[in-house]
Short mmCIF file of C-alpha atoms and ligand atoms in Angstrom, two decimals:
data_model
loop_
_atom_site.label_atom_id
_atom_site.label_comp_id
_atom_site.label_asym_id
_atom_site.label_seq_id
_atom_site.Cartn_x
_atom_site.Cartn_y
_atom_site.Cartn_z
CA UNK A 1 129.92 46.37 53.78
CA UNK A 2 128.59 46.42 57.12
CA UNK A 3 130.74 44.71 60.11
CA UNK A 4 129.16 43.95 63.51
CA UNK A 5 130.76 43.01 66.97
CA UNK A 6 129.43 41.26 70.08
CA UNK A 7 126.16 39.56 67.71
CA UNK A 8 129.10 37.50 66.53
CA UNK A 9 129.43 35.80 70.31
CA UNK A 10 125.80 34.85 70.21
CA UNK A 11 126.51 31.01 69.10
CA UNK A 12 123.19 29.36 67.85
CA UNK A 13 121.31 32.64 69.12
CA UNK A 14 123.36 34.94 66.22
CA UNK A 15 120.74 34.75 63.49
CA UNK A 16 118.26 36.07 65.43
CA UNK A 17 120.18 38.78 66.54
CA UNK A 18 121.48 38.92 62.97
CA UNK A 19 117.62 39.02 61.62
CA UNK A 20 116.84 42.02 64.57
CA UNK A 21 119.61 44.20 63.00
CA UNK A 22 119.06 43.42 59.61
CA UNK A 23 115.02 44.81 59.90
CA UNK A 24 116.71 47.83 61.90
CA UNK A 25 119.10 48.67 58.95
CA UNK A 26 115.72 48.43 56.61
CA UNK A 27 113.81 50.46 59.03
CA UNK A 28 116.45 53.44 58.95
CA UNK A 29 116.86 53.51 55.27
CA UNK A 30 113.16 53.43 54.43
CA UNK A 31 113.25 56.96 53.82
CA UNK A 32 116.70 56.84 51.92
CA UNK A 33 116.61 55.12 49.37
CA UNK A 34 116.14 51.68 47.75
CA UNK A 35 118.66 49.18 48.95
CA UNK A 36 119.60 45.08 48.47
CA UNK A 37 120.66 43.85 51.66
CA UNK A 38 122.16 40.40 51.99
CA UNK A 39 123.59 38.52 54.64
CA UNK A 40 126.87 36.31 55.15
CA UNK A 41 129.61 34.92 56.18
CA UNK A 42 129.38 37.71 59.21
CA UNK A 43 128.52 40.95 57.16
CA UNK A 44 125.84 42.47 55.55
CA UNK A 45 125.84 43.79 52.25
CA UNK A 46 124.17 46.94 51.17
CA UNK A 47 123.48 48.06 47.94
CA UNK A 48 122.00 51.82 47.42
CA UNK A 49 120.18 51.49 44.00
CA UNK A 50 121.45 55.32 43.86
CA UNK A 51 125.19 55.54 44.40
CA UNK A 52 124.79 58.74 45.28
CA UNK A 53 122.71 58.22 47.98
CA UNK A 54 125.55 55.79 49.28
CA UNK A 55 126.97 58.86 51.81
CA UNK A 56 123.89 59.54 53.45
CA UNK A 57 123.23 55.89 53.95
CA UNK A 58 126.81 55.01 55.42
CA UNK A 59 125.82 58.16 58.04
CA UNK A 60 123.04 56.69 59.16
CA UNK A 61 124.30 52.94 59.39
CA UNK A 62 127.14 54.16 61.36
CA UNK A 63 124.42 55.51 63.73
CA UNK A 64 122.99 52.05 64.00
CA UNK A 65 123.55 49.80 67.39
CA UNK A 66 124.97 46.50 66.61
CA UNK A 67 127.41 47.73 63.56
CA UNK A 68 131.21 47.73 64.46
CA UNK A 69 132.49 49.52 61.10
CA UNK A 70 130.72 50.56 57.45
CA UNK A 71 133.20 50.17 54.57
CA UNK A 72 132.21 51.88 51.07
CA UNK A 73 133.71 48.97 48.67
CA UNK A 74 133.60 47.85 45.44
CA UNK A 75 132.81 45.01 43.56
CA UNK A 76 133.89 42.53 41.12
CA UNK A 77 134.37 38.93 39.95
CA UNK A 78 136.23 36.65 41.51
CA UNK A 79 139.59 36.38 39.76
CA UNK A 80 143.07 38.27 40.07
CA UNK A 81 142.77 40.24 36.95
CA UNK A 82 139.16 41.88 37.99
CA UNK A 83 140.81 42.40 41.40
CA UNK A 84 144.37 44.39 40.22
CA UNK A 85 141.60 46.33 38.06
CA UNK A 86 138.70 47.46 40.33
CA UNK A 87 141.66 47.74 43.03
CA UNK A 88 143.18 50.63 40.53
CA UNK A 89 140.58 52.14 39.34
CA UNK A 90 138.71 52.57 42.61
CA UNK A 91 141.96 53.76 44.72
CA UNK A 92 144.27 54.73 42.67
CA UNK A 93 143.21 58.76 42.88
CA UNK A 94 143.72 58.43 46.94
CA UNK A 95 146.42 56.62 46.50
CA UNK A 96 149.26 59.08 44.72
CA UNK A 97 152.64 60.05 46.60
CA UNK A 98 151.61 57.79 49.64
CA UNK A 99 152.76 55.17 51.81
CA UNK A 100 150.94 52.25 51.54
CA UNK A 101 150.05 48.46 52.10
CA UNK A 102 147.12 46.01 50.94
CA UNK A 103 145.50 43.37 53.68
CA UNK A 104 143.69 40.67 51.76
CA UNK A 105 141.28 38.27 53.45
CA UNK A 106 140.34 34.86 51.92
CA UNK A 107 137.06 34.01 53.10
CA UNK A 108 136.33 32.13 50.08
CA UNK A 109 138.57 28.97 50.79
CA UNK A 110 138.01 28.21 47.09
CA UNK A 111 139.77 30.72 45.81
CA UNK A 112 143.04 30.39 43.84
CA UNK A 113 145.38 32.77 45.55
CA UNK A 114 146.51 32.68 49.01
CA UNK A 115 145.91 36.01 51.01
CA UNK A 116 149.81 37.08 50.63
CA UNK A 117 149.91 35.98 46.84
CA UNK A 118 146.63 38.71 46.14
CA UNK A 119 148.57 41.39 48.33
CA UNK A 120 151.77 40.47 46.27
CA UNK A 121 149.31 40.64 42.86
CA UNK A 122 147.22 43.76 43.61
CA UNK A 123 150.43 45.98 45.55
CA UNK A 124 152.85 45.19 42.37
CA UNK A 125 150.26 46.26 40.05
CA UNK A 126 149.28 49.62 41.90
CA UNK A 127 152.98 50.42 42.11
CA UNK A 128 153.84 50.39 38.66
CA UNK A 129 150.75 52.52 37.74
CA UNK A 130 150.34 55.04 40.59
CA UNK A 131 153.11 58.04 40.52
CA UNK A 132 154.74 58.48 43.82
CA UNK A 133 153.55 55.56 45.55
CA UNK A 134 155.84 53.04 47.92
CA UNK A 135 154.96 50.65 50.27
CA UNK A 136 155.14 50.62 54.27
CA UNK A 137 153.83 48.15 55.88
CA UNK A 138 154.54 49.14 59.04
CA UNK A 139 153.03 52.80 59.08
CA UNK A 140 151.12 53.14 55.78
CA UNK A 141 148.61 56.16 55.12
CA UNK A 142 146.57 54.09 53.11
CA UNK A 143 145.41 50.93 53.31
CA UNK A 144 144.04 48.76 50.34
CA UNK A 145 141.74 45.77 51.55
CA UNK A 146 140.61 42.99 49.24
CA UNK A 147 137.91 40.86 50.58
CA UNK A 148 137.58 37.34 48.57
CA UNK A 149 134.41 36.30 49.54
CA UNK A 150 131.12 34.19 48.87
CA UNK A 151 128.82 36.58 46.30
CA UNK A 152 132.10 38.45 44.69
CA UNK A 153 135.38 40.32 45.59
CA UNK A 154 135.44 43.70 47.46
CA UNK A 155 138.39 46.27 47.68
CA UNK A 156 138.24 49.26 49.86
CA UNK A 157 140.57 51.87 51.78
CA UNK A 158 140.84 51.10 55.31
CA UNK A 159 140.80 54.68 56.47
CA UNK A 160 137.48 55.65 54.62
CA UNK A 161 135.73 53.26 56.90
CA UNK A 162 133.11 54.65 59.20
CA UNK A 163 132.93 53.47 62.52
CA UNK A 164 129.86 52.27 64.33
CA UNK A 165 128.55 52.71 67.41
CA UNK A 166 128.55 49.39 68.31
CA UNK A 167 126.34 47.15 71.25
CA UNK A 168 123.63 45.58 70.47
CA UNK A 169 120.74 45.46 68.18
CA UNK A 170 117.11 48.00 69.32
CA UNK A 171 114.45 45.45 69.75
CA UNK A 172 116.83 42.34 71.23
CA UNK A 173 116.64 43.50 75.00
CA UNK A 174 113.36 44.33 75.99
CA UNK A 175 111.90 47.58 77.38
CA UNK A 176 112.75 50.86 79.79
CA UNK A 177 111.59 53.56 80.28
CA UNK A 178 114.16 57.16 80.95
CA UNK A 179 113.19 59.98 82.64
CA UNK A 180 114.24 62.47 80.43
CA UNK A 181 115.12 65.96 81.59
CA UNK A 182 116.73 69.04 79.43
CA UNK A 183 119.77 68.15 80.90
CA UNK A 184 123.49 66.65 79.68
CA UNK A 185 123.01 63.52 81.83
CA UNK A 186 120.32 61.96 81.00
CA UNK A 187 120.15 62.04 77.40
CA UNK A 188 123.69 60.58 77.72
CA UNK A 189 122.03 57.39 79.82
CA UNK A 190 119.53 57.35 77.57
CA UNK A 191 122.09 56.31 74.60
CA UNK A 192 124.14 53.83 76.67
CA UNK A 193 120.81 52.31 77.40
CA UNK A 194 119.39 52.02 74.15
CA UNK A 195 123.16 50.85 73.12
CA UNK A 196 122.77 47.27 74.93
CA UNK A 197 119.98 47.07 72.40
CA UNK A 198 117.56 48.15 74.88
CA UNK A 199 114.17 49.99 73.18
CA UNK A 200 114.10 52.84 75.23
CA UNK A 201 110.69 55.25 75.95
CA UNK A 202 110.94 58.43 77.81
CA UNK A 203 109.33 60.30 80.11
CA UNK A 204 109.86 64.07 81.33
CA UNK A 205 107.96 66.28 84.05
CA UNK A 206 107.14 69.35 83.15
CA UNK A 207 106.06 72.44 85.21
CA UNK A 208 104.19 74.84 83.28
CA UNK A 209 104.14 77.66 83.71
CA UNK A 210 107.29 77.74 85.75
CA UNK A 211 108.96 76.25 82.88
CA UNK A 212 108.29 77.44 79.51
CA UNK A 213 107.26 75.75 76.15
CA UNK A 214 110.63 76.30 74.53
CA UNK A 215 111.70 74.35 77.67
CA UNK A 216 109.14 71.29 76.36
CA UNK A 217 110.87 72.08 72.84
CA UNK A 218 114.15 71.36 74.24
CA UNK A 219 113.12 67.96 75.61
CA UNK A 220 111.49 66.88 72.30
CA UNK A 221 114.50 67.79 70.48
CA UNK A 222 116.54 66.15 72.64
CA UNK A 223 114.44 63.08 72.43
CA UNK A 224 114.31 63.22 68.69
CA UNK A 225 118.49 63.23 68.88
CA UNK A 226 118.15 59.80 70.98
CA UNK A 227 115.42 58.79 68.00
CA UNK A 228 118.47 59.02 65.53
CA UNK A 229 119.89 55.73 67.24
CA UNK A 230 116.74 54.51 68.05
CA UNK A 231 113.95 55.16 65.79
CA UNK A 232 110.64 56.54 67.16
CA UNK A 233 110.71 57.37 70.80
CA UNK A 234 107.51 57.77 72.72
CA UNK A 235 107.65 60.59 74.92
CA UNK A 236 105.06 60.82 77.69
CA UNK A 237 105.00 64.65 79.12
CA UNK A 238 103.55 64.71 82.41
CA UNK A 239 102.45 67.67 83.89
CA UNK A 240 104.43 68.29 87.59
CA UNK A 241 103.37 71.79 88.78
CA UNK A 242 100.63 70.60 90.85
CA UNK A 243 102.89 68.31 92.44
CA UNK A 244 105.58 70.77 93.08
CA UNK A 245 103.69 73.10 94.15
CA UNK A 246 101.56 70.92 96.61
CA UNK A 247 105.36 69.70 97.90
CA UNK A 248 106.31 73.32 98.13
CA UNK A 249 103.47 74.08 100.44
CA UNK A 250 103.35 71.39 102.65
CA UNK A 251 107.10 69.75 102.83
CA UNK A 252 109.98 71.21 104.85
CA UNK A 253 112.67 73.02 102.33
CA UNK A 254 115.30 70.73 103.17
CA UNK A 255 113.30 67.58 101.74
CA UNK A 256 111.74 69.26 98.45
CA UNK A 257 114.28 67.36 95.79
CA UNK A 258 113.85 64.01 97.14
CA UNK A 259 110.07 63.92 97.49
CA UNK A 260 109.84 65.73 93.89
CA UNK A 261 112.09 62.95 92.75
CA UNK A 262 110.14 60.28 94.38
CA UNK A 263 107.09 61.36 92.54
CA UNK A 264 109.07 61.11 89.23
CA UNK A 265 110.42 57.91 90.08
CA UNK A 266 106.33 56.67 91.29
CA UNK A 267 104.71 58.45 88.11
CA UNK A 268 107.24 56.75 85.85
CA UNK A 269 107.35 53.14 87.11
CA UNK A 270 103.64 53.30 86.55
CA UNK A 271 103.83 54.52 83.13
CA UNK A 272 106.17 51.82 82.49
CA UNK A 273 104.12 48.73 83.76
CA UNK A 274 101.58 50.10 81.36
CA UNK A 275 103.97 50.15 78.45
CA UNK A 276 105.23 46.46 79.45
CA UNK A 277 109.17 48.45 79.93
CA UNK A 278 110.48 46.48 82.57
CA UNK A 279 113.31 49.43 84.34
CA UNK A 280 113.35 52.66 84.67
CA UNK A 281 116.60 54.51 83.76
CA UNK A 282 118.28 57.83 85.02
CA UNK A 283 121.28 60.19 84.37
CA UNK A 284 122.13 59.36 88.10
CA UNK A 285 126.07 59.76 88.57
CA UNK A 286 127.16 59.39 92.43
CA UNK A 287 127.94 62.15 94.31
CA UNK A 288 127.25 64.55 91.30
CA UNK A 289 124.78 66.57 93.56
CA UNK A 290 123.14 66.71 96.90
CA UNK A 291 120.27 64.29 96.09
CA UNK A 292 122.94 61.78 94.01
CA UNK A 293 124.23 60.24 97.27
CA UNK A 294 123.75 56.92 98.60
CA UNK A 295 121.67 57.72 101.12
CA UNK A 296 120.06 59.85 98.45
CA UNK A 297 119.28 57.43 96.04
CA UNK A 298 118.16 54.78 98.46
CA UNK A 299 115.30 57.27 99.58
CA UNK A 300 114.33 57.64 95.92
CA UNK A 301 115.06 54.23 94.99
CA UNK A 302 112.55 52.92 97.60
CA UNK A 303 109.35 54.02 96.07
CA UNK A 304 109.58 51.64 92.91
CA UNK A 305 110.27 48.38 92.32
CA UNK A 306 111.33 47.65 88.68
CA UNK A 307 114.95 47.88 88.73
CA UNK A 308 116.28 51.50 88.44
CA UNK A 309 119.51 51.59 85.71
CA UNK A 310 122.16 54.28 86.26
CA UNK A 311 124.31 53.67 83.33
CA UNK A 312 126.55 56.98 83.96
CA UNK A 313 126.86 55.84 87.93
CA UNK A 314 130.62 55.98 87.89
CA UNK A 315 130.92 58.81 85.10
CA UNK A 316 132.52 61.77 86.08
CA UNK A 317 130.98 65.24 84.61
CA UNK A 318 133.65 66.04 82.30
CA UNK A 319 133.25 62.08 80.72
CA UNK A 320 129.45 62.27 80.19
CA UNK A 321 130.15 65.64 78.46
CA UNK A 322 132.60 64.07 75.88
CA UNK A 323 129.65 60.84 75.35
CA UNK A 324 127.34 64.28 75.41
CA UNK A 325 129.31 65.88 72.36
CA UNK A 326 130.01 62.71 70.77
CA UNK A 327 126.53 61.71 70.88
CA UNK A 328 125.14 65.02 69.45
CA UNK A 329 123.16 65.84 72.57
CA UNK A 330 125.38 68.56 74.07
CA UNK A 331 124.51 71.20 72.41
CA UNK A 332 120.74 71.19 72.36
CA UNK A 333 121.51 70.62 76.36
CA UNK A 334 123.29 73.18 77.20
CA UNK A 335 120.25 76.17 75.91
CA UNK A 336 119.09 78.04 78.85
CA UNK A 337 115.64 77.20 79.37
CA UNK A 338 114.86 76.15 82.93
CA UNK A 339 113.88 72.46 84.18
CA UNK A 340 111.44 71.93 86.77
CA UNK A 341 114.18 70.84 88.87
CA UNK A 342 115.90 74.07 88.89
CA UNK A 343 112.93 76.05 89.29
CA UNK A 344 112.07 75.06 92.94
CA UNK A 345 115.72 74.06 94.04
CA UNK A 346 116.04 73.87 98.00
CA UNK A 347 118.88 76.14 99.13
CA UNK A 348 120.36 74.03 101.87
CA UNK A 349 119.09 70.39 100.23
CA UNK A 350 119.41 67.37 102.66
CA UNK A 351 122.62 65.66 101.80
CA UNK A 352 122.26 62.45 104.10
CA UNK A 353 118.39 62.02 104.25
CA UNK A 354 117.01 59.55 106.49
CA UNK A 355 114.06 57.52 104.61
CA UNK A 356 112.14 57.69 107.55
CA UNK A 357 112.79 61.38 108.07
CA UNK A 358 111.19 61.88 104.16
CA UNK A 359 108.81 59.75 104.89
CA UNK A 360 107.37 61.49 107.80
CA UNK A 361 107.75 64.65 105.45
CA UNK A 362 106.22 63.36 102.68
CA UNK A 363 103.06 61.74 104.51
CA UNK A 364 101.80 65.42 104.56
CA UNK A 365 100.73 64.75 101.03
CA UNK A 366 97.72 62.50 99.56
CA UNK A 367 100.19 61.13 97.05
CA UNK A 368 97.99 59.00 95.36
CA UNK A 369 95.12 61.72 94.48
CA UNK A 370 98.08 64.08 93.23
CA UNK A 371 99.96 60.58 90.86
CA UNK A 372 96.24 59.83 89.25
CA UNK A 373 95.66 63.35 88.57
CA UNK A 374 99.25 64.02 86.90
CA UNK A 375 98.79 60.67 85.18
CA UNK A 376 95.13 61.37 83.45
CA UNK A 377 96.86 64.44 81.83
CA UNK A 378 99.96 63.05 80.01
CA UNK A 379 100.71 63.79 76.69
CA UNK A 380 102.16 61.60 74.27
CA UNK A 381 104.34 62.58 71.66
CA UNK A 382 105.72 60.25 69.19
CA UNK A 383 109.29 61.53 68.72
CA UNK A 384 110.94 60.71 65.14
CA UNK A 385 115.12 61.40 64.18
CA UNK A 386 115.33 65.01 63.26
P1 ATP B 1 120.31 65.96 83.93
O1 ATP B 1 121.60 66.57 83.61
O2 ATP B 1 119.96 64.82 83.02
O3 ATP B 1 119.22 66.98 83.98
P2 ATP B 1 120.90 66.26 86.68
O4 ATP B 1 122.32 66.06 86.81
O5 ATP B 1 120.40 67.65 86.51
O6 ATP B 1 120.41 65.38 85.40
P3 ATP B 1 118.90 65.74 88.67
O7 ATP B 1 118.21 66.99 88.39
O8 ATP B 1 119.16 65.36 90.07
O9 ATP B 1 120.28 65.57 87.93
O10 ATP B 1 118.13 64.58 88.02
C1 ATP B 1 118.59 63.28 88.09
C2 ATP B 1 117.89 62.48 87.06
O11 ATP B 1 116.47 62.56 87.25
C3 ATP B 1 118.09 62.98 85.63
O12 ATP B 1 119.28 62.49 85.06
C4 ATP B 1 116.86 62.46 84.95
O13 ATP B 1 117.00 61.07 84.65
C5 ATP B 1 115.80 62.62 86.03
N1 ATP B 1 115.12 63.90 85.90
C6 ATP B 1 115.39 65.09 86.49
N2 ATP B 1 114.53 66.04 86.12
C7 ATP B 1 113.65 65.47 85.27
C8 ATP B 1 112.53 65.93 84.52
N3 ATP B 1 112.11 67.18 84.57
N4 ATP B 1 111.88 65.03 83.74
C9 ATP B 1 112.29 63.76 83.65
N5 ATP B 1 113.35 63.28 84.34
C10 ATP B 1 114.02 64.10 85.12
MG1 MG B 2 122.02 68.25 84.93
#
């Protein structure tokens, strides 16, 4: 029994949102197994047609944006009798020398019992046939639920619930496109991102040979972590060493991270107008180094259009490392292979740039000749869930 959250707000908009979610549940369990999915009364039903497959599928639905909670229940008819049955057999082994209370729900106005006369029928009857159990409704360790509903009755244990990720449906807000590095930040941004129900395509530079293949490894693994919420990411590698090097050459030291950034932020906005993604998105966090200040970002910023989203803006390090672990990202972050940031890294980097200063810098460079000849060698990779 799948639960969702904010879809519920959407008024006469929350079948459509409803419909989006339901072909993203079908899309992530094509590989699975064969499952019934129905719809109502605010939850969608899953049936594996292999109950053993039904662990593997609650993982992946809990990955899935849009669902609030996945509850493994069972099934019967609608009277009292079935209930105080399935209720026993199906919790009665989790349910010996604890404390415990049942929660009923009535969302079947039709039905006989009120909510406090099932709780009244299905606790009595687990407490004369479990040993060692007694009720505390206050601080139970289990909690029995029994769902009276349209299609059937469901009872399940509140604690076995898996919890969802929440936000919105993939496919129900439009396009962006992240600039994807190896990093822990931008992964993270990626995820929040894709969270609002955002479909999400990413891009990363890559300076070869300065940075290696296991390097370009790292990136599609990491993008193939962000393809477990997601589905299939594109992932447009674009090769950067000419560019570096050219800004190397011909920039002064103190201005190589902006202009390098302003190139990513150019190359990418143009990859997304031809992918119809309408933002660009970054691991941006204020202050978090020299070329993350204001002034920073506005000389960055300035090159593009399409808005830029920051999602971990106000996030300090130690935060986007927990969404980082939690996520699944950290790890596969955290190997050692170099960026192409870190390989040409200024040692005194400008901390307050002036945009005019960069410019002026920057004008040293024909930037268009050096943007169409990184763009006519980008690689596409079509990134699934590991
Ligand atoms: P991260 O931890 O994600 O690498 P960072 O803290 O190292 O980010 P910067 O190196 O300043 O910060 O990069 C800021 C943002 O620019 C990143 O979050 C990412 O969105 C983008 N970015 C940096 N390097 C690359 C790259 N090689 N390819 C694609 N995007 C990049
Ligand atoms: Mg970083």
């Amino acid at each position: 029994m799948v639960k969702y959250g904010e879809i519920i707000l959407k008024g006469l908009n929350r079948p459509v949102f409803e419909n989006v979610l339901v072909k993203n549940i079908r899309n992530s369990l094509r590989n699975t197994d064969n499952v019934k999915i129905t719809k109502a009364q605010a939850t969608i039903y899953i049936e594996p047609e292999d109950t053993e497959k039904t662990g593997i599928v609650m993982e992946r639905l809990a990955k899935i944006f849009g669902i609030v909670s996945v509850a493994r229940a069972a099934v019967c008819e609608k009277n009292i009798d079935d209930i105080r049955k399935k209720a026993f057999e199906y919790c009665a082994g989790s349910l010996e020398n604890k404390k415990f209370k049942v929660i009923a729900k009535r969302a079947d106005k039709g039905f006989a019992l009120k909510s406090p006369e099932i709780c009244d029928e299905v606790g009595g009857y687990l407490l004369e046939r479990v040993p060692g159990l007694s009720v505390d409704v206050h601080d139970p360790e289990r909690t029995v639920r029994v769902e009276v509903r349209d299609f059937g009755a469901y009872v399940y244990c509140e604690e076995d619930k898996l919890k969802g990720p929440g936000g919105m449906p993939i496919g129900t807000g439009d396009r962006a496109t992240l600039l994807l590095s190896g990093g822990i930040d931008s992964p993270v941004a990626g995820y929040m991102t894709a969270k609002r129900g955002v479909t999400v395509d990413a891009v990363n530079f890559f300076s070869y040979p300065y940075t290696s293949e296991r390097a370009k490894e790292k990136v599609i693994e990491l993008a193939s972590i962000l393809a477990g919420y997601t589905s299939k990411i594109n992932l447009y590698i674009v090769p950067f060493t000419e560019i570096q090097l050219a800004i190397r050459d011909n920039c002064p030291e103190e201005h190589l991270t902006l202009i390098m950034r302003r190139f990513m932020m150019r190359i990418a906005e143009r990859i997304a107008r031809n992918n119809k993604s309408g933002a660009l998105v970054t691991g941006e966090s204020v202050g978090q180094v020299a070329s993350q200040t204001i002034s920073a970002l506005n000389v960055t910023n300035s090159v593009v259009k399409m808005p830029v989203l920051r999602p971990l803006i106000g996030m300090d390090k130690e935060e986007i490392i927990v969404r980082a672990r939690e996520i699944g990202s950290f790890d596969t972050s955290v190997l050692p292979y170099e960026d192409c940031c870190t390989v040409f890294t200024p040692r005194h980097p400008s901390t307050h740039p002036k945009l005019e200063r960069v410019e002026k810098s920057e004008s040293a460079l024909d930037v268009n000749a050096l943007i169409n000849e990184a763009v006519d060698n980008i690689e596409l990779i079509e990134v699934y869930p590991s």
